[in-house]
Amino acid sequence: MSIDKALNEIKRATAEIIDFEAIEKLVTDYFESGKEYSVKLGLDPTSPDIHLGHTVILQKMATFQKYGANIQLIVGDFTASIGDPTGKSETRKVLSFEEIEKNAATYKEQIFKVLDESKTTVYFNSEWLDKLGSRGMVQLTREYSVARMLERDDFEKRYKSGKSISVSEFLYPLMQGYDSVALKSDIEIGGTDQKFNILMGRHLQRSYGVGKEQAVLLMPIIEGLDGVQKMSKSLNNYIGVTDAPNDMFAKIMSVSDELMWRYYDLLSSKSIEEIERLKAGVEGAEVHPKKVKEDLAYEITARFHSEDDAKAALEAFNKQFKQNQIPDDIPEFDLEEGIWICKALVESGIEPSTSQGRRDIKQGAVRINQEKIGDEQLKLSKGEYILQVGKRKFAKVKVG
RNA sequence: GGUGAGUUACUCAAGUGGCCAACGAGGGCAGACUGUAAAUCUGCUGGCUUUCGCCUUCGGAAGUUCGAAUCUUCCACUCACCA
């Protein structure tokens, strides 16, 4: 493995690198003398499970681990009590300490599906931030001016558009930056939305005389299933790492071809060359794009579940969508005889309300045993039925 | 602390006494077309044991009125300017 190849993989799909020379030197030193270095990642444990967007960064950290990095995983238990203002149009809600602890545990479990645990150290930033005390905190706030703080994009936007900014939110970047001082990190990774916070680390390392300034590697924010907006839980366009294998597989299959390549770059473990080969294959019409997408869905599903799960998901997917068959594992419900169809749809959890059910029947989206129905007054007589709404919502009901 | 403006459904945003379950846009869901694609076109998008009917919604509470998202009062929150 050459240094150049290592550096190329490190550079792959990054949005921005600040002080690449420093990274080059660290990696070169490792190759020449085996000297290791540290890469920092801050985690905001406000949401208990992570989605593929987060794993873009993990993937990059895994690459670093191959080339001599020790990962400093910082659970922002202290900072989470403030709430990261990043990308938020409103002041964030704060979480209780118990919730944060619980979320952090879930986080770690999921993260080690991608990272090598033996080359990772987990820290809680309350460890040093608690010790800082009021005096230390005030000293920290002296290191930055309000005007510069307001330069930050999302602060500026909120300020200009008349949204509220809490003073405590100014502390967030300062404290995240202080983490880099406490741990003397060599490199920090984050999403592009973290640029300000991460650069603060550089600034503070200088002010506090750490003797080095961390290099910064920013990863792009991955687009969600819609291909336009960033992947996020609140937009409901995410693929969670804890999604069931079949869901995960199906979600990846539903992205556009264009987005698929983006996902390849950001998420796949395939090398740059392999991906280029696939691209050329599709362009030359030698490979069907659906096949390429299946491979990606398979790879990701296998990563977070298992090979067997991925195989099963692939089969189930083709069965359900390609051959229009009913999936194997659909929920079952016992219902009373003579139940109104709309009510049955609600009871079996595939419609949120009878009104919605009625609308969908009118549009011909509802099927019983694969037969489209048009009568919204229908009552179900004794027997077993497969109810279906659209292409992906199913339920088996036993009536009577 | 003072003055002024504002708070409408998932989001943005119209509506300033009855024609309002509330214009429009985005999003979402569904239908057609497909590779479960994407793009495009079309419909729907508060709830209700049953829909040319009924019920609950427009920051919260109370009131005026035959009738309130719209008027009044108080409260909460947000913003701007002044201190």
Short mmCIF file of N, CA, C and O in Angstrom, two decimals, chain A residues 156-201:
data_model
loop_
_atom_site.label_atom_id
_atom_site.label_comp_id
_atom_site.label_asym_id
_atom_site.label_seq_id
_atom_site.Cartn_x
_atom_site.Cartn_y
_atom_site.Cartn_z
N GLU A 156 -26.07 33.84 11.52
CA GLU A 156 -26.36 35.03 10.73
C GLU A 156 -27.75 34.96 10.11
O GLU A 156 -28.51 35.91 10.16
N LYS A 157 -28.05 33.79 9.56
CA LYS A 157 -29.37 33.61 8.94
C LYS A 157 -30.48 33.79 9.94
O LYS A 157 -31.47 34.47 9.68
N ARG A 158 -30.31 33.17 11.08
CA ARG A 158 -31.36 33.26 12.09
C ARG A 158 -31.49 34.69 12.59
O ARG A 158 -32.59 35.19 12.81
N TYR A 159 -30.33 35.32 12.75
CA TYR A 159 -30.33 36.69 13.24
C TYR A 159 -31.06 37.60 12.26
O TYR A 159 -31.92 38.38 12.63
N LYS A 160 -30.69 37.45 10.98
CA LYS A 160 -31.29 38.30 9.95
C LYS A 160 -32.76 38.04 9.74
O LYS A 160 -33.52 38.95 9.46
N SER A 161 -33.16 36.78 9.84
CA SER A 161 -34.56 36.47 9.57
C SER A 161 -35.41 36.61 10.83
O SER A 161 -36.57 36.22 10.86
N GLY A 162 -34.82 37.16 11.86
CA GLY A 162 -35.61 37.46 13.05
C GLY A 162 -35.94 36.29 13.94
O GLY A 162 -36.91 36.31 14.66
N LYS A 163 -35.09 35.22 13.86
CA LYS A 163 -35.32 34.08 14.75
C LYS A 163 -34.45 34.25 16.00
O LYS A 163 -33.44 34.94 15.98
N SER A 164 -34.86 33.60 17.06
CA SER A 164 -34.14 33.80 18.31
C SER A 164 -32.84 32.99 18.37
O SER A 164 -32.74 31.90 17.83
N ILE A 165 -31.85 33.55 19.01
CA ILE A 165 -30.61 32.85 19.30
C ILE A 165 -30.36 33.00 20.79
O ILE A 165 -30.33 34.11 21.32
N SER A 166 -30.20 31.88 21.45
CA SER A 166 -29.94 31.95 22.87
C SER A 166 -28.45 32.18 23.10
O SER A 166 -27.62 31.70 22.34
N VAL A 167 -28.11 32.95 24.13
CA VAL A 167 -26.71 33.22 24.43
C VAL A 167 -25.95 31.92 24.66
O VAL A 167 -24.79 31.77 24.26
N SER A 168 -26.62 30.95 25.26
CA SER A 168 -25.95 29.67 25.54
C SER A 168 -25.46 29.00 24.26
O SER A 168 -24.48 28.27 24.26
N GLU A 169 -26.13 29.29 23.17
CA GLU A 169 -25.73 28.66 21.92
C GLU A 169 -24.36 29.13 21.44
O GLU A 169 -23.68 28.43 20.71
N PHE A 170 -23.98 30.33 21.88
CA PHE A 170 -22.63 30.81 21.55
C PHE A 170 -21.58 29.95 22.25
O PHE A 170 -20.43 29.88 21.80
N LEU A 171 -21.96 29.34 23.34
CA LEU A 171 -20.99 28.54 24.08
C LEU A 171 -20.68 27.22 23.37
O LEU A 171 -19.62 26.65 23.56
N TYR A 172 -21.63 26.77 22.58
CA TYR A 172 -21.47 25.45 21.96
C TYR A 172 -20.19 25.31 21.14
O TYR A 172 -19.37 24.43 21.40
N PRO A 173 -19.99 26.20 20.16
CA PRO A 173 -18.75 26.08 19.38
C PRO A 173 -17.50 26.24 20.25
O PRO A 173 -16.50 25.55 20.01
N LEU A 174 -17.57 27.10 21.22
CA LEU A 174 -16.41 27.31 22.09
C LEU A 174 -16.05 26.03 22.83
O LEU A 174 -14.88 25.65 22.93
N MET A 175 -17.06 25.37 23.34
CA MET A 175 -16.79 24.17 24.11
C MET A 175 -16.37 23.01 23.23
O MET A 175 -15.50 22.23 23.60
N GLN A 176 -16.99 22.92 22.06
CA GLN A 176 -16.56 21.88 21.14
C GLN A 176 -15.10 22.10 20.75
O GLN A 176 -14.32 21.15 20.64
N GLY A 177 -14.76 23.35 20.56
CA GLY A 177 -13.38 23.68 20.23
C GLY A 177 -12.44 23.34 21.38
O GLY A 177 -11.33 22.86 21.18
N TYR A 178 -12.92 23.55 22.57
CA TYR A 178 -12.09 23.27 23.75
C TYR A 178 -11.80 21.78 23.87
O TYR A 178 -10.75 21.38 24.38
N ASP A 179 -12.70 20.95 23.38
CA ASP A 179 -12.45 19.50 23.35
C ASP A 179 -11.13 19.21 22.65
O ASP A 179 -10.37 18.34 23.07
N SER A 180 -10.89 19.94 21.56
CA SER A 180 -9.65 19.72 20.80
C SER A 180 -8.43 20.16 21.58
O SER A 180 -7.33 19.63 21.39
N VAL A 181 -8.63 21.14 22.46
CA VAL A 181 -7.54 21.59 23.32
C VAL A 181 -7.23 20.50 24.34
O VAL A 181 -6.09 20.10 24.53
N ALA A 182 -8.30 20.00 24.96
CA ALA A 182 -8.13 19.00 26.01
C ALA A 182 -7.49 17.72 25.48
O ALA A 182 -6.68 17.10 26.15
N LEU A 183 -7.84 17.34 24.26
CA LEU A 183 -7.34 16.07 23.72
C LEU A 183 -6.16 16.24 22.78
O LEU A 183 -5.61 15.26 22.30
N LYS A 184 -5.77 17.48 22.51
CA LYS A 184 -4.63 17.74 21.62
C LYS A 184 -4.76 16.96 20.30
O LYS A 184 -3.81 16.30 19.87
N SER A 185 -5.94 17.05 19.70
CA SER A 185 -6.19 16.28 18.49
C SER A 185 -5.32 16.74 17.33
O SER A 185 -4.99 17.91 17.21
N ASP A 186 -4.96 15.77 16.45
CA ASP A 186 -4.18 16.10 15.25
C ASP A 186 -5.09 16.47 14.08
O ASP A 186 -4.76 17.31 13.26
N ILE A 187 -6.21 15.75 14.01
CA ILE A 187 -7.14 15.98 12.91
C ILE A 187 -8.55 15.93 13.49
O ILE A 187 -8.82 15.18 14.42
N GLU A 188 -9.44 16.76 12.94
CA GLU A 188 -10.84 16.60 13.32
C GLU A 188 -11.68 16.42 12.07
O GLU A 188 -11.47 17.10 11.06
N ILE A 189 -12.63 15.51 12.16
CA ILE A 189 -13.53 15.25 11.04
C ILE A 189 -14.92 15.71 11.40
O ILE A 189 -15.32 15.65 12.56
N GLY A 190 -15.66 16.13 10.39
CA GLY A 190 -17.06 16.47 10.64
C GLY A 190 -17.76 16.73 9.32
O GLY A 190 -17.13 16.69 8.26
N GLY A 191 -19.05 16.97 9.39
CA GLY A 191 -19.79 17.34 8.20
C GLY A 191 -19.48 18.80 7.87
O GLY A 191 -18.96 19.53 8.71
N THR A 192 -19.80 19.21 6.66
CA THR A 192 -19.53 20.60 6.28
C THR A 192 -20.25 21.58 7.20
O THR A 192 -19.79 22.69 7.41
N ASP A 193 -21.37 21.12 7.75
CA ASP A 193 -22.10 22.01 8.65
C ASP A 193 -21.34 22.25 9.96
O ASP A 193 -21.69 23.12 10.73
N GLN A 194 -20.31 21.46 10.18
CA GLN A 194 -19.54 21.60 11.40
C GLN A 194 -18.31 22.49 11.21
O GLN A 194 -17.49 22.63 12.12
N LYS A 195 -18.16 23.06 10.03
CA LYS A 195 -16.94 23.79 9.72
C LYS A 195 -16.59 24.84 10.78
O LYS A 195 -15.48 24.89 11.28
N PHE A 196 -17.55 25.64 11.11
CA PHE A 196 -17.31 26.70 12.07
C PHE A 196 -16.82 26.13 13.40
O PHE A 196 -15.80 26.57 13.95
N ASN A 197 -17.55 25.16 13.91
CA ASN A 197 -17.21 24.57 15.19
C ASN A 197 -15.81 23.95 15.18
O ASN A 197 -15.06 24.04 16.14
N ILE A 198 -15.49 23.28 14.08
CA ILE A 198 -14.21 22.59 14.01
C ILE A 198 -13.05 23.59 13.88
O ILE A 198 -12.01 23.42 14.49
N LEU A 199 -13.31 24.64 13.11
CA LEU A 199 -12.27 25.66 12.98
C LEU A 199 -12.02 26.34 14.32
O LEU A 199 -10.92 26.79 14.62
N MET A 200 -13.05 26.40 15.12
CA MET A 200 -12.91 26.95 16.46
C MET A 200 -11.87 26.14 17.24
O MET A 200 -11.08 26.70 18.01
N GLY A 201 -11.85 24.84 17.00
CA GLY A 201 -10.86 23.99 17.64
C GLY A 201 -9.46 24.43 17.28
O GLY A 201 -8.57 24.53 18.13
#
